[in-house]
Structure formats: C-alpha cells, structure tokens
Short mmCIF file of C-alpha atoms and ligand atoms in Angstrom, two decimals:
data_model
loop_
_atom_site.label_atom_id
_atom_site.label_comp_id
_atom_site.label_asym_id
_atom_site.label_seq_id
_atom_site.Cartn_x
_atom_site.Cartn_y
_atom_site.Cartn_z
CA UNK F 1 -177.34 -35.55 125.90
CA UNK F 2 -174.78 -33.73 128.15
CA UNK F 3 -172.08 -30.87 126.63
CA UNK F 4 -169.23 -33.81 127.43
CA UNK F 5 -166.52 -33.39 124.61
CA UNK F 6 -164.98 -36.58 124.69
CA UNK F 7 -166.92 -40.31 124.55
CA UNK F 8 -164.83 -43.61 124.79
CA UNK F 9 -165.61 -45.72 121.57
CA UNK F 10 -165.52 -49.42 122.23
CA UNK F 11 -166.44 -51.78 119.40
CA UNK F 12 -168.96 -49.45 118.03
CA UNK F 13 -170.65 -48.09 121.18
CA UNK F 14 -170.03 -45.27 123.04
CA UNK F 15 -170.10 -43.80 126.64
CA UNK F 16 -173.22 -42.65 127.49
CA UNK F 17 -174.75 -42.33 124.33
CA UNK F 18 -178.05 -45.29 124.96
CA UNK F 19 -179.24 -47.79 122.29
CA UNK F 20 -183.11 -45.91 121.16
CA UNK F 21 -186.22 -47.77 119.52
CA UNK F 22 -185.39 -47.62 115.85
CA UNK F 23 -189.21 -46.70 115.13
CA UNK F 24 -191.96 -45.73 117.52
CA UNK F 25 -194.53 -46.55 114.21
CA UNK F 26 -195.71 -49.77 114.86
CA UNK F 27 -196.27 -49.97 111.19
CA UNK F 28 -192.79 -49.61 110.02
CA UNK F 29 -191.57 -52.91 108.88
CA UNK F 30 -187.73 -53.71 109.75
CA UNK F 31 -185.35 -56.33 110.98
CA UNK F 32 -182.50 -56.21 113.71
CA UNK F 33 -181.76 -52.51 113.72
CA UNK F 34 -180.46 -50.33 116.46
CA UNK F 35 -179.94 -46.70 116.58
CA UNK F 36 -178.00 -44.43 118.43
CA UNK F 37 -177.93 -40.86 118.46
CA UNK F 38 -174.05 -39.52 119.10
CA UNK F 39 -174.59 -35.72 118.17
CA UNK F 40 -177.86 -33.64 119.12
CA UNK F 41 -177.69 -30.18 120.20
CA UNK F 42 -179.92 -27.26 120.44
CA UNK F 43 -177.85 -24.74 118.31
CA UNK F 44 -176.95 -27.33 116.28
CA UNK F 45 -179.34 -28.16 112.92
CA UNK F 46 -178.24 -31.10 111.96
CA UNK F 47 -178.05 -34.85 113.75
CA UNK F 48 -176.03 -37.44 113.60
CA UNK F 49 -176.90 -41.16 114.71
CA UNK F 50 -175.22 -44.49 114.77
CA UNK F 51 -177.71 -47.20 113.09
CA UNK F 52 -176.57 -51.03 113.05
CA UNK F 53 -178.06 -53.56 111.07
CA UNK F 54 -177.35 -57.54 112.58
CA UNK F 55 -176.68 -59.88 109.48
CA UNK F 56 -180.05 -60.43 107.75
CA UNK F 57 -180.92 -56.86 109.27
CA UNK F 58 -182.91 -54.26 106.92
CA UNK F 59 -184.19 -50.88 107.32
CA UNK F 60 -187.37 -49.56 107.15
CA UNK F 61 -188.75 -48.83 102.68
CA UNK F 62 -189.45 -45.21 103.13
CA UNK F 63 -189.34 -41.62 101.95
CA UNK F 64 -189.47 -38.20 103.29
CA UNK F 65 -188.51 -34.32 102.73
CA UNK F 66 -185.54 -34.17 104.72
CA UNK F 67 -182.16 -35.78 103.09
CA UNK F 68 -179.90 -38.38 104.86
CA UNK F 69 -175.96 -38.52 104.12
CA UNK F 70 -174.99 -41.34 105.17
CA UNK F 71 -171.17 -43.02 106.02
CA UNK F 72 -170.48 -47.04 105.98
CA UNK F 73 -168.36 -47.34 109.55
CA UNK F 74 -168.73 -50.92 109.35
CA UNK F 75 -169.97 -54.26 107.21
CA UNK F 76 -170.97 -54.39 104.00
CA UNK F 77 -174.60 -54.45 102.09
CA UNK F 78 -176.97 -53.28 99.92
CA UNK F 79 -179.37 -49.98 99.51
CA UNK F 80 -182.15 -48.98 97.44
CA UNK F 81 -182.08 -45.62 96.78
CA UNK F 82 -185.03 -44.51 94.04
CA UNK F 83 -185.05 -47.34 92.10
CA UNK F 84 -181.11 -47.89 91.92
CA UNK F 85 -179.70 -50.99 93.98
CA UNK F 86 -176.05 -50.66 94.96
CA UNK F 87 -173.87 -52.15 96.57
CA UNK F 88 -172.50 -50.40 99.75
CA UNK F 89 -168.79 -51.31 100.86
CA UNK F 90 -166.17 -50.08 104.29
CA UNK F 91 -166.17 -45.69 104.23
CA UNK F 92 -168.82 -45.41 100.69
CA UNK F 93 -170.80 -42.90 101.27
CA UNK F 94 -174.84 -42.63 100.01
CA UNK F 95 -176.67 -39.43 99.92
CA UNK F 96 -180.91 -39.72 100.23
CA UNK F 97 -182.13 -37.29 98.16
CA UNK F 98 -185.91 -35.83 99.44
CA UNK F 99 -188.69 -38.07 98.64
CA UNK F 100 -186.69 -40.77 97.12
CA UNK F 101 -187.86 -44.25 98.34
CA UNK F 102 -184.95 -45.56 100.46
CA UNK F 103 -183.89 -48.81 102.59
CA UNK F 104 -180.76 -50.18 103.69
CA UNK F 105 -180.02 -53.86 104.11
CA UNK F 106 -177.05 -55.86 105.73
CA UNK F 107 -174.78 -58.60 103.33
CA UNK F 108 -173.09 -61.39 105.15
CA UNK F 109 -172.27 -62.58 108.31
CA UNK F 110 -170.99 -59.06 110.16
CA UNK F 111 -173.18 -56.39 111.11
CA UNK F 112 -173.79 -53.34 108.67
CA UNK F 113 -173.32 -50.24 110.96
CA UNK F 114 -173.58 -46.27 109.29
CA UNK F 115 -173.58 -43.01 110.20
CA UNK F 116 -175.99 -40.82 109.00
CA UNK F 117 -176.84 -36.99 108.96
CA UNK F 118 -180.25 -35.45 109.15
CA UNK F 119 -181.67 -32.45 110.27
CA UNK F 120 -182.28 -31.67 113.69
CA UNK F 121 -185.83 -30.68 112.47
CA UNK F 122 -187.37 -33.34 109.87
CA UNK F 123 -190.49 -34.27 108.72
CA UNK F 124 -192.16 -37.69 109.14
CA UNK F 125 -191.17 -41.11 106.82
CA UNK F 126 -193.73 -42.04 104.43
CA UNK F 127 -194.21 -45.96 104.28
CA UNK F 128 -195.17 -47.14 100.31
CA UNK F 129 -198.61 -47.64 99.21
CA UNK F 130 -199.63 -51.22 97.93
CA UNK F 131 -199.87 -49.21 94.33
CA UNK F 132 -196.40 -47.92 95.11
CA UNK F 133 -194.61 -50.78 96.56
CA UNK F 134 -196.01 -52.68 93.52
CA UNK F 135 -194.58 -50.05 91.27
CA UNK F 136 -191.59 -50.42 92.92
CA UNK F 137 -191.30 -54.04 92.17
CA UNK F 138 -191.97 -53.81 88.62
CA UNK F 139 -188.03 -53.66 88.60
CA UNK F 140 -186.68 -57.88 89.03
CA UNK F 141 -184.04 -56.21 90.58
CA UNK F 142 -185.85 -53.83 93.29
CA UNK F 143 -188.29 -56.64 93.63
CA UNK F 144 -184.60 -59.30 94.61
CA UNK F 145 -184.07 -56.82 96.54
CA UNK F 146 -187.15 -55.85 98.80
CA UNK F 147 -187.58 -59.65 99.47
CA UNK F 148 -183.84 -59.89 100.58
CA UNK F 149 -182.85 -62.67 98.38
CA UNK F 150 -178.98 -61.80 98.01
CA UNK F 151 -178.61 -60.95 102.12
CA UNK F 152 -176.61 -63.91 102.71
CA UNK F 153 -173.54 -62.69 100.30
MN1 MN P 201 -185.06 -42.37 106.03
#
C-alpha cells in the first residue's frame, strides 16, 4: 500500500485498495467473504480491514491471542462471541476478546460489511476441535447458530 492520503469510496470499495483471499488455510470453513485491507503501515501497529459478508455469508469459528474491534459499516447479522449470540445492527460495535471463540454471520438479503482492528503483528486463528466444537454446541442456541438456521431474517 502506497503513503496516498486520500481514497475515493464508492459503494463500499475503495481506490486502490484490492479485494485479498479471506483465508490462505484451506481448512478454514467460510461462506461469501471478502476482505480488504484499507490501513497497513510499517510504523503503524495496528490494521484495519474491510470484510463483507454476501447474504447467507459467515466467517470463519475461530480464536486467537490477538483482539479484534470491530465496527458494523453496513447490513445487519449475527456473532458468536464466547458463547454469547447477539445480534449485530448499522454502527454496533463488538470487541473479540483473546482466545474467545468468534464468528460473524450475515441476516437478510443485504450484505453484512465491518471494519475491524487488529494488530499489525498477530498470531495465527485456531480452528475448534471436534471435542470443542461439540462443547460449543451443547448451547441450542450456539448450536442455531453455527448451523445458520436464523440467516434468512
Ligand atoms: Mn478472528
């Protein structure tokens, strides 16, 4: 990314910043997500990207050391953060606290785009065990929600 100070927005995309993989783990299991990066800088130590999720989109289930703060720019949906599921609405904000089981997942026919802040320097998401992911769906409602049955609203 250049030092340019100013980037045209345009219905969520900006100059010159280029739609990335989402994942380069083959493993990671997701649906209809694009990211963008729109501020990385050597002196600076944090990151901040531009992920969209299409309607029926969801993130990848995972946890790691570093934190994520993230913004709702656009859409509505749902996220699992621990084992709390909320509902996410227009400007909420979520913070991902460090090894706390997270995904994100869009509601209803528009796109769920967010920003969110990491640091520049980050260790590598976990993805859940079969013990954990069945821990994780002791919960009816984590288990609704891992298998997506409320996307549609
Ligand atoms: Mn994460």
């Amino acid at each position: 990314m250049t030092d340019a100070v100013h980037r045209k927005a345009r219905n969520y995309r900006w100059e010159d910043v280029p739609e990335l993989p989402y994942k380069e783990d083959e493993r990671a299991l997701f649906r209809s997500i694009t990211r963008r990066v729109l501020f990385s800088h050597r002196h600076m130590q944090a990151e901040l990207r531009y992920f969209e999720l299409a309607p029926g989109g969801f993130s990848t289930l995972e946890r790691h050391e570093h934190m994520h703060a993230v913004l709702v720019l656009r859409g509505h949906g749902r996220c699992l953060v621990g084992e709390e599921v909320k509902s996410i609405e227009l400007h909420d904000l979520i913070t991902v606290p460090p090894m706390t089981w997270h995904q994100f997942r869009a509601a209803g026919p528009e796109p769920l785009g967010f920003l969110c802040m990491v640091d520049a320097r980050r260790d590598k998401p976990q993805l859940p065990s079969a013990a954990e992911l069945a821990r994780l769906r002791r919960s009816p409602e984590v288990a609704a929600f891992l298998d997506g049955e409320q996307d549609a609203r």
